Coordinates of C-alpha atoms and ligand atoms in Angstrom, one line a residue:
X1 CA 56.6 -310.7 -81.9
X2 CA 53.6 -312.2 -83.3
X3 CA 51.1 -310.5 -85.5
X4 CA 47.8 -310.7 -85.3
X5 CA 44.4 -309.8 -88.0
X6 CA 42.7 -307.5 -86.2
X7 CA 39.7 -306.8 -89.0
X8 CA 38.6 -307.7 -91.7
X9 CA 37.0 -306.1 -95.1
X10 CA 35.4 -307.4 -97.8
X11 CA 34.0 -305.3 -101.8
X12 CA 32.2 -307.5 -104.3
X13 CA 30.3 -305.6 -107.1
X14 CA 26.7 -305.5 -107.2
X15 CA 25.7 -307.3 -110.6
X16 CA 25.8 -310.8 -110.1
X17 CA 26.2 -313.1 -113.3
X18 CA 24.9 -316.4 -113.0
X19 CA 26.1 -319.7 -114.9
X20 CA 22.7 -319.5 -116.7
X21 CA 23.4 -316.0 -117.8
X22 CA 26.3 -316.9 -119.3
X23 CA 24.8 -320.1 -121.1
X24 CA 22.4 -317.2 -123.1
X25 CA 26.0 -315.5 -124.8
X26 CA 28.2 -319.0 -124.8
X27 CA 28.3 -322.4 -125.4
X28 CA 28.1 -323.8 -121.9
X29 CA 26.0 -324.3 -119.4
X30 CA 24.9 -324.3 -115.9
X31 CA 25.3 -328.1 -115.6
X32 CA 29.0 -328.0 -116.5
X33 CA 30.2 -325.4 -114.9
X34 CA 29.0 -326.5 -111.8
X35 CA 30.4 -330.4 -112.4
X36 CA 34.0 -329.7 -113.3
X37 CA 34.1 -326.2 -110.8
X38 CA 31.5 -326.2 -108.1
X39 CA 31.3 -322.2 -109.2
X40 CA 27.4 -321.2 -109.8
X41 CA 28.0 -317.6 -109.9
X42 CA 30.3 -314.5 -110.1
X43 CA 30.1 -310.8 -109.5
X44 CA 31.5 -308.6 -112.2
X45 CA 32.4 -305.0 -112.0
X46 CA 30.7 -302.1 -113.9
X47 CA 32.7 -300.7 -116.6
X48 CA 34.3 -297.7 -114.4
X49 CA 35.0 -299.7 -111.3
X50 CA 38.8 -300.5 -111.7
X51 CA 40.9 -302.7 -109.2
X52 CA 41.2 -300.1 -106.6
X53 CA 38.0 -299.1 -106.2
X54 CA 36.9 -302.6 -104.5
X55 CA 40.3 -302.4 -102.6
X56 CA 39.5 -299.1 -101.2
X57 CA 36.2 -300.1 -100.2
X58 CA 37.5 -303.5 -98.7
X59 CA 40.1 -301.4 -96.7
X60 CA 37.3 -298.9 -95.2
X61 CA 35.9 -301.6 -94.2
X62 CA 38.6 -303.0 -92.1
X63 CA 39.1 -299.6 -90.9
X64 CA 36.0 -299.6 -89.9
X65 CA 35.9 -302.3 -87.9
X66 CA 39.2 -301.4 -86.0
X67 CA 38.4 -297.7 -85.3
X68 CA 35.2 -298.9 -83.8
X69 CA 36.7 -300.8 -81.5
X70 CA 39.3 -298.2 -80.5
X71 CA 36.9 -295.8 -80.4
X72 CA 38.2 -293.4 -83.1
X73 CA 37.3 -292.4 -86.9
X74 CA 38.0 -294.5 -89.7
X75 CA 40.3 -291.2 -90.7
X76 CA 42.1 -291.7 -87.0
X77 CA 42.7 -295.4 -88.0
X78 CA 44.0 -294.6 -91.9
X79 CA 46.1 -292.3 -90.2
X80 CA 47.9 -295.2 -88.2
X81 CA 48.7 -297.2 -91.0
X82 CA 52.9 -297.7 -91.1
X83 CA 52.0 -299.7 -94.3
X84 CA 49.7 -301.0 -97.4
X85 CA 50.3 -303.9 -99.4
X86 CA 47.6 -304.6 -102.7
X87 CA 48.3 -307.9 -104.0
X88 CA 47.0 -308.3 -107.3
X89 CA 47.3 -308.9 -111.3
X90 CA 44.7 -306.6 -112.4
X91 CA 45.9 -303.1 -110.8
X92 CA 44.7 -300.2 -111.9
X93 CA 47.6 -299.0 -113.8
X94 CA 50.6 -301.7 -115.2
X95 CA 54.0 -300.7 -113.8
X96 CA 53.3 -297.4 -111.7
X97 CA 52.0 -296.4 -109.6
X98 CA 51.2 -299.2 -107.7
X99 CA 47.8 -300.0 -106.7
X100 CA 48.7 -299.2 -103.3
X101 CA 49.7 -295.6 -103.5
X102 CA 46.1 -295.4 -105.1
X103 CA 44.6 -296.2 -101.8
X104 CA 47.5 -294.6 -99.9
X105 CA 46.1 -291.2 -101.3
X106 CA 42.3 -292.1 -101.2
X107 CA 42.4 -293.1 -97.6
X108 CA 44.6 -290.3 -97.2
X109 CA 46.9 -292.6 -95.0
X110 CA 50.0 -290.4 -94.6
X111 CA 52.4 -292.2 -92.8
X112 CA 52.2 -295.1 -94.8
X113 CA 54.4 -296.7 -96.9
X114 CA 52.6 -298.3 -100.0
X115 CA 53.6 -301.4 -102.8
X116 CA 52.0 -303.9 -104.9
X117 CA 52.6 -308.0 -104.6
X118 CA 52.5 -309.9 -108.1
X119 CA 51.8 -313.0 -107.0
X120 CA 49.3 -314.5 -108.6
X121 CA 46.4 -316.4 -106.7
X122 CA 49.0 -316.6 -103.7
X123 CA 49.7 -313.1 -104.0
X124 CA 47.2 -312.4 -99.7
X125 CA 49.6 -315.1 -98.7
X126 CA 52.6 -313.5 -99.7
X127 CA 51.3 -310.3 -98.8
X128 CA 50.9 -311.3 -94.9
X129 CA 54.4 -312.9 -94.6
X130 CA 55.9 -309.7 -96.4
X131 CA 53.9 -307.6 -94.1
X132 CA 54.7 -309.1 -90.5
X133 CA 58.2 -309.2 -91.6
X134 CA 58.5 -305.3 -92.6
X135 CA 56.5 -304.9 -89.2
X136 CA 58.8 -307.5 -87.4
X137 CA 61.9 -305.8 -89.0
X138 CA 61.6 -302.1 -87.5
X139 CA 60.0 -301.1 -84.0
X140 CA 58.4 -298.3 -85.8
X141 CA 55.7 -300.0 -87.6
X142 CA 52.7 -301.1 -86.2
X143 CA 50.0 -301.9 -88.6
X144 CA 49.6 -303.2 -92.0
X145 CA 46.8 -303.2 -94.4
X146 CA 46.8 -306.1 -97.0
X147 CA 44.4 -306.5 -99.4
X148 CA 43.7 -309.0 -102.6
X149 CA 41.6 -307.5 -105.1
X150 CA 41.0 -308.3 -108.6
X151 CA 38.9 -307.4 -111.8
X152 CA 39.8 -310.1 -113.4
X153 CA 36.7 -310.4 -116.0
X154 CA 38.4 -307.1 -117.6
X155 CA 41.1 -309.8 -118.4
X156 CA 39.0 -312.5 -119.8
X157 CA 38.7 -313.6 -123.0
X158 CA 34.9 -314.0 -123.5
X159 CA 35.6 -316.3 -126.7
X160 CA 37.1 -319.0 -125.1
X161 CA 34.4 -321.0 -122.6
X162 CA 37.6 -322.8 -121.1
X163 CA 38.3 -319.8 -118.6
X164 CA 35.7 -317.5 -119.1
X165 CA 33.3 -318.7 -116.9
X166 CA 35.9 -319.5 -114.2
X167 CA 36.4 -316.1 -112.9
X168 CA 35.2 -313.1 -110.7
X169 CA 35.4 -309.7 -109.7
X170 CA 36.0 -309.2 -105.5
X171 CA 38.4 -307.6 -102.8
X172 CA 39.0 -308.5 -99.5
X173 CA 41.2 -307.0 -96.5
X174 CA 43.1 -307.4 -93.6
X175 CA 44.4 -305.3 -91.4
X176 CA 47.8 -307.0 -89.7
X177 CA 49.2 -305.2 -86.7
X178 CA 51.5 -306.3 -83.9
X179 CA 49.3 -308.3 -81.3
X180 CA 49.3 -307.1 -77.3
X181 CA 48.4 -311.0 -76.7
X182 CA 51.0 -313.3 -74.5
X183 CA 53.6 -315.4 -77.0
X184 CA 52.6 -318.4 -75.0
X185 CA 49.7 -320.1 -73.7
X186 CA 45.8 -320.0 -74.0
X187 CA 45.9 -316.2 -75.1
X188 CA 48.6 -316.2 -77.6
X189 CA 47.1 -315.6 -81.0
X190 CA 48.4 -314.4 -84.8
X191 CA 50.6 -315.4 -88.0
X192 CA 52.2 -318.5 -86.7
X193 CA 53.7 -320.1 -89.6
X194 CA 54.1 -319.1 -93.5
X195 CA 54.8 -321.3 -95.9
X196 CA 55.7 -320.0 -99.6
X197 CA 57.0 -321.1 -102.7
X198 CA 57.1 -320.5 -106.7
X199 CA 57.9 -322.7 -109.6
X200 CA 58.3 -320.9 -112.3
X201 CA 58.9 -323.4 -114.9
X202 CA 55.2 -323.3 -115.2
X203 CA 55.2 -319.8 -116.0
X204 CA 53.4 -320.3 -119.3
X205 CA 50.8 -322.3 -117.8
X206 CA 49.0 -319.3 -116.8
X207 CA 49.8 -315.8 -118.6
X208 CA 48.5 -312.5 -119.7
X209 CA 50.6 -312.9 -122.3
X210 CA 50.0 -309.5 -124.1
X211 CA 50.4 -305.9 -122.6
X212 CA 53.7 -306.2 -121.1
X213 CA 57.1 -305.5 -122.2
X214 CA 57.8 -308.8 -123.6
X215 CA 55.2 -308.6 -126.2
X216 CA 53.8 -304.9 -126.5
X217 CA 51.0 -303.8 -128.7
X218 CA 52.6 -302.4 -131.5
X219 CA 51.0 -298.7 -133.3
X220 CA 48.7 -299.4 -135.8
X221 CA 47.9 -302.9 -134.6
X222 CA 44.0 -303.8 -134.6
X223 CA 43.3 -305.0 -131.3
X224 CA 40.8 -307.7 -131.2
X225 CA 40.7 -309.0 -127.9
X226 CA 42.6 -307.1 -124.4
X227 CA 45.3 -308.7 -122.8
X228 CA 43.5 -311.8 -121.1
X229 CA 44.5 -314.9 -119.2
X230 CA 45.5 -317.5 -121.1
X231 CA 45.3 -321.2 -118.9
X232 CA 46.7 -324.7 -119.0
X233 CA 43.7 -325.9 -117.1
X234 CA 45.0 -329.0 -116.6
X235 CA 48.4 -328.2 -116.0
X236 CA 47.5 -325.5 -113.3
X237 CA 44.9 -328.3 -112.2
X238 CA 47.6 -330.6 -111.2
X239 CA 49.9 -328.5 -109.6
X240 CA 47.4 -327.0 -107.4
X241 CA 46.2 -330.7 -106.9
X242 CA 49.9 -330.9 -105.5
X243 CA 50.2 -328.1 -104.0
X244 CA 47.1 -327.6 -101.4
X245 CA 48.1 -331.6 -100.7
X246 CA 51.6 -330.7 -99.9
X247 CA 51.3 -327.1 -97.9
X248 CA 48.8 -328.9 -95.2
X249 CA 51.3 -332.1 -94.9
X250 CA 54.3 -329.5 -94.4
X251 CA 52.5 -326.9 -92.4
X252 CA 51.0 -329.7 -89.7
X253 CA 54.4 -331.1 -89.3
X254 CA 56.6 -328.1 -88.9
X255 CA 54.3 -327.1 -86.8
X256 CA 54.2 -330.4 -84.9
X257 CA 50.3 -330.7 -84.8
X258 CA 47.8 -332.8 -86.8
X259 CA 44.5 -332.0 -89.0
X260 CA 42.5 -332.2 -85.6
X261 CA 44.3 -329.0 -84.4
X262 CA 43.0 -327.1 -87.0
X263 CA 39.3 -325.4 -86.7
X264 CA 39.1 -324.5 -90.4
X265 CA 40.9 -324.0 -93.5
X266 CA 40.5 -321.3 -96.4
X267 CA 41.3 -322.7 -99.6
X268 CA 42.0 -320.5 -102.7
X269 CA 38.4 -320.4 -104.4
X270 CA 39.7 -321.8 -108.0
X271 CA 37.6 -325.1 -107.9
X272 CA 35.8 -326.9 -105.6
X273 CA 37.4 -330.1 -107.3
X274 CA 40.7 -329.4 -106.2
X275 CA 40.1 -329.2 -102.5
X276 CA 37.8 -332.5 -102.9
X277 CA 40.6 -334.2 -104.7
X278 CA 43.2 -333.2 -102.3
X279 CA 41.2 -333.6 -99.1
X280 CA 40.4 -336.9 -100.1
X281 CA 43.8 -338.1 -100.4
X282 CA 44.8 -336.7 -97.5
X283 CA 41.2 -338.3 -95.5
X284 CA 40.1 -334.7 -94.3
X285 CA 36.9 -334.4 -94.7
X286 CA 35.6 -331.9 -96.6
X287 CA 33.2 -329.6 -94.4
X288 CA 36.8 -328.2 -93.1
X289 CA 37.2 -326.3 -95.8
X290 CA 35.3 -323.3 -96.6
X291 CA 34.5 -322.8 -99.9
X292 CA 31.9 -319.8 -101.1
X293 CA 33.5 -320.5 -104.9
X294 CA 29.8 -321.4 -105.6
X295 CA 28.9 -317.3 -105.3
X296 CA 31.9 -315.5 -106.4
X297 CA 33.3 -318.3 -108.7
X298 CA 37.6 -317.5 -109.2
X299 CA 38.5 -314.1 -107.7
X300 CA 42.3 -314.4 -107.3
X301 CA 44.4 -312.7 -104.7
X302 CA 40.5 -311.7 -103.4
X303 CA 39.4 -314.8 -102.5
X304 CA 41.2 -315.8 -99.2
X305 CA 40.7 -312.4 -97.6
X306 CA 37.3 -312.3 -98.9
X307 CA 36.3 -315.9 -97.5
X308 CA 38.0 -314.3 -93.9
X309 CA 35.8 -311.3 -93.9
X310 CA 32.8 -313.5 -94.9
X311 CA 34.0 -315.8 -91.9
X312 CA 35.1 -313.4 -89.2
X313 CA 31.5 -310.7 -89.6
X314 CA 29.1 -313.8 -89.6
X315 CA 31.0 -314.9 -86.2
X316 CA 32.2 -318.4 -87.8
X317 CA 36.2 -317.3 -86.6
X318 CA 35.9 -317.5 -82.8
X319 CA 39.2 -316.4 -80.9
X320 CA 41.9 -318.8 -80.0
X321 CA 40.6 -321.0 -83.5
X322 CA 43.9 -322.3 -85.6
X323 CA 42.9 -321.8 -89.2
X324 CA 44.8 -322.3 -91.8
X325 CA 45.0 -320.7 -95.7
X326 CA 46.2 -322.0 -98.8
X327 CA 46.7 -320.6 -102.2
X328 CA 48.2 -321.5 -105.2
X329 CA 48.2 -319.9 -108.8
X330 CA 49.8 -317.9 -111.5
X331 CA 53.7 -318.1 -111.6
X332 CA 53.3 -320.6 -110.3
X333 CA 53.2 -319.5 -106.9
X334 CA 51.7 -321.7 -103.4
X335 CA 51.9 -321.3 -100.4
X336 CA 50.1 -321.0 -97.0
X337 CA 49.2 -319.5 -93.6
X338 CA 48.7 -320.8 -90.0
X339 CA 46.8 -318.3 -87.7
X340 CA 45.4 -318.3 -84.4
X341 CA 42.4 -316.2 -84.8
Ligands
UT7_1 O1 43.2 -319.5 -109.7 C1 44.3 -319.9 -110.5 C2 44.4 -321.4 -110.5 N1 43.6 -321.9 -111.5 C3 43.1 -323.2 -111.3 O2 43.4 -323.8 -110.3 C4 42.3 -323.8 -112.4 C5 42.8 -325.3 -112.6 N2 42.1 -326.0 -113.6 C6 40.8 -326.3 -113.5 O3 40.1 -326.0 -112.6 C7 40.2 -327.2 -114.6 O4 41.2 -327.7 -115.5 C8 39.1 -326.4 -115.5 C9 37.9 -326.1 -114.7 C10 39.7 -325.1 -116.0 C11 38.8 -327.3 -116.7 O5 38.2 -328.5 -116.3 P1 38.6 -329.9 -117.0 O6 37.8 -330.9 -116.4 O7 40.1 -330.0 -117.0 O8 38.0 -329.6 -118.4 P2 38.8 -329.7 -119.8 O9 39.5 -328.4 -120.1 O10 39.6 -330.9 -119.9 O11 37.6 -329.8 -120.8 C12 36.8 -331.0 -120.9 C13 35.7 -330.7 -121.9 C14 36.3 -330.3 -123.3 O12 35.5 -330.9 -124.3 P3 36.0 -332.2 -125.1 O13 37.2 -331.8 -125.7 O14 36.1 -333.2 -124.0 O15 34.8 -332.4 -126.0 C15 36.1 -328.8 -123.3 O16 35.9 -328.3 -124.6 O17 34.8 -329.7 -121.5 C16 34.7 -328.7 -122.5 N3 34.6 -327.4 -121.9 C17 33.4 -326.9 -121.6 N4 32.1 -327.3 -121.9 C18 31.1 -326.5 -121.5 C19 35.5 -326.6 -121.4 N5 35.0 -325.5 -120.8 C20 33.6 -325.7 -121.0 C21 32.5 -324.9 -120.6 N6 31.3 -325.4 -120.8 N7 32.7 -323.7 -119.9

């Protein structure tokens, strides 16, 4: 049985950080930025807004949108949940509990079960294949929540101009639930193909290298900078180069249908560059992707569910439209979704 988004959510903090504010605290500037990234701005979180506070505020907003609809309170629709999934690599807490129990408890969804996806920028992808299968997989459940959301400037190192300026704070939501539409013809709609994959050779090319078990802060240790992300820009830029290219040839031919087929597709918002360059050697032209990278710059697992909530409340996702989503990042991880809106 297919399954179907049946809302959307999106949280972005309020303070908004353009590439000229930057330019006043490092050595950059507006004119670069823009050039090599197509980002010209990025919203980042106050200083006691952690990773499931934008999640939670995402998922009301889905629930929002469904209880409406259904004609019941966002409380009623929490309540219906048989699942949550947070991707992410900025939770709240490392280890436990998982982002998602957060939410579990703040939405006070009862019945549902609750785990965070480490995927890096693929991590909604991932999320909304592991999702429809754990629906697919027991008659029981009905409806999943997966979110992205990230404070990823908290893990930035503000010395080095190479990454800082790449990323942003966001969270976007979906709410996944088995769809009442036919499987076949005009009305059939949801997830209709997943694509995933890792290499994780790359590993190293893009790491929060301290924090973790492998290299612990010790007592007594001054700590200069937090754990931050540490990037191979080029490295990542050439595999993601690789990897949109090659998730749009597979997709369109498992799927037996060309570029023409598809109404839209919702890159990972890392740099505008990298859809450009890959578009162009596959000749799709570039207003079918939909890139808002130029507002919210690098949000991670955030940024495909926060492009879909952007699409789907200012009525650019009409029903029956075949989009498609890519992502690619930290692990390295890609992959990609097909979806009849
Ligand atoms: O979401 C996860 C996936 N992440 C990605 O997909 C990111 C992939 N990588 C990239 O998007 C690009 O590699 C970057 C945007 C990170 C970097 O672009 P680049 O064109 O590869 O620049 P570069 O690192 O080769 O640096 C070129 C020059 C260097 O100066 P020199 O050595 O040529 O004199 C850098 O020092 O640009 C300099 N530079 C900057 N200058 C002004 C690097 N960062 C900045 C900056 N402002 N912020």
């Amino acid at each position: 049985m297919a399954m179907e988004i049946a809302a959307t959510g999106r949280a972005v903090p309020e303070q908004r950080v353009t590439n000229d504010d930057l330019a006043k605290r490092i050595d950059t500037s507006d004119e670069w930025i823009r050039s090599h990234t197509g980002i010209g701005s990025r919203h980042i979180a106050g200083e006691h807004t952690a990773c499931s506070d934008l999640a939670l505020e995402a998922a009301k907003q889905a629930l929002s949108m469904a209880a409406e609809r259904e004609g019941r309170t966002p409380e009623a629709a929490a309540l219906s949940l048989d699942l949550i999934l947070v991707a992410t690599a900025t939770p709240d807490h490392y280890g436990t509990p998982s982002t998602a129990c957060l939410i579990q408890g703040r939405l006070g969804a009862a019945e549902a079960a609750a785990m965070d996806i480490t995927a890096g920028c693929t991590g909604f992808i991932y999320g909304l294949e592991a999702a429809a299968g754990l629906l697919a997989i027991s008659g029981a459940r009905k409806r999943a929540l997966v979110i992205g959301s990230e404070i990823l400037t908290r893990f930035t190192n503000w010395d080095d101009r190479g990454t800082c300026v790449l990323f942003g704070d966001g969270a976007g939501a979906a709410l996944l639930e088995k769809t009442t539409a036919p499987a076949e013809g005009p009305e059939k709609r949801g997830l209709l193909r997943t694509i995933l994959g890792a290499d994780g050779s790359g590993a190293e090319h893009l790491i929060i290298r301290r924090g973790g078990s492998r290299l612990p802060y010790k007592p007594g240790e001054t700590v200069d900078i937090p754990p931050h992300i540490d990037m191979n820009g080029q490295a990542v830029y050439n595999f993601a180069v690789k990897a949109v290219t090659g998730i749009i040839e597979k997709l369109l031919r498992e799927e037996k249908i060309t570029i023409d087929d598809i109404s839209l597709i919702v890159p990972h918002q890392a740099n505008a560059r990298i859809v450009q360059a890959a578009g162009k050697r596959l000749g799709i032209p570039e207003k079918k992707f939909f890139l808002n990278i130029e507002e919210y710059a690098n949000t991670s697992s955030a940024s495909i569910p926060l492009a879909l909530d952007e699409l789907n409340r200012s009525g650019k996702l009409r029903r029956g439209d075949l989009i498609m989503t890519i992502g690619f990042g930290g692990g390295l991880t890609c992959g990609g979704n097909l979806i009849i809106w």
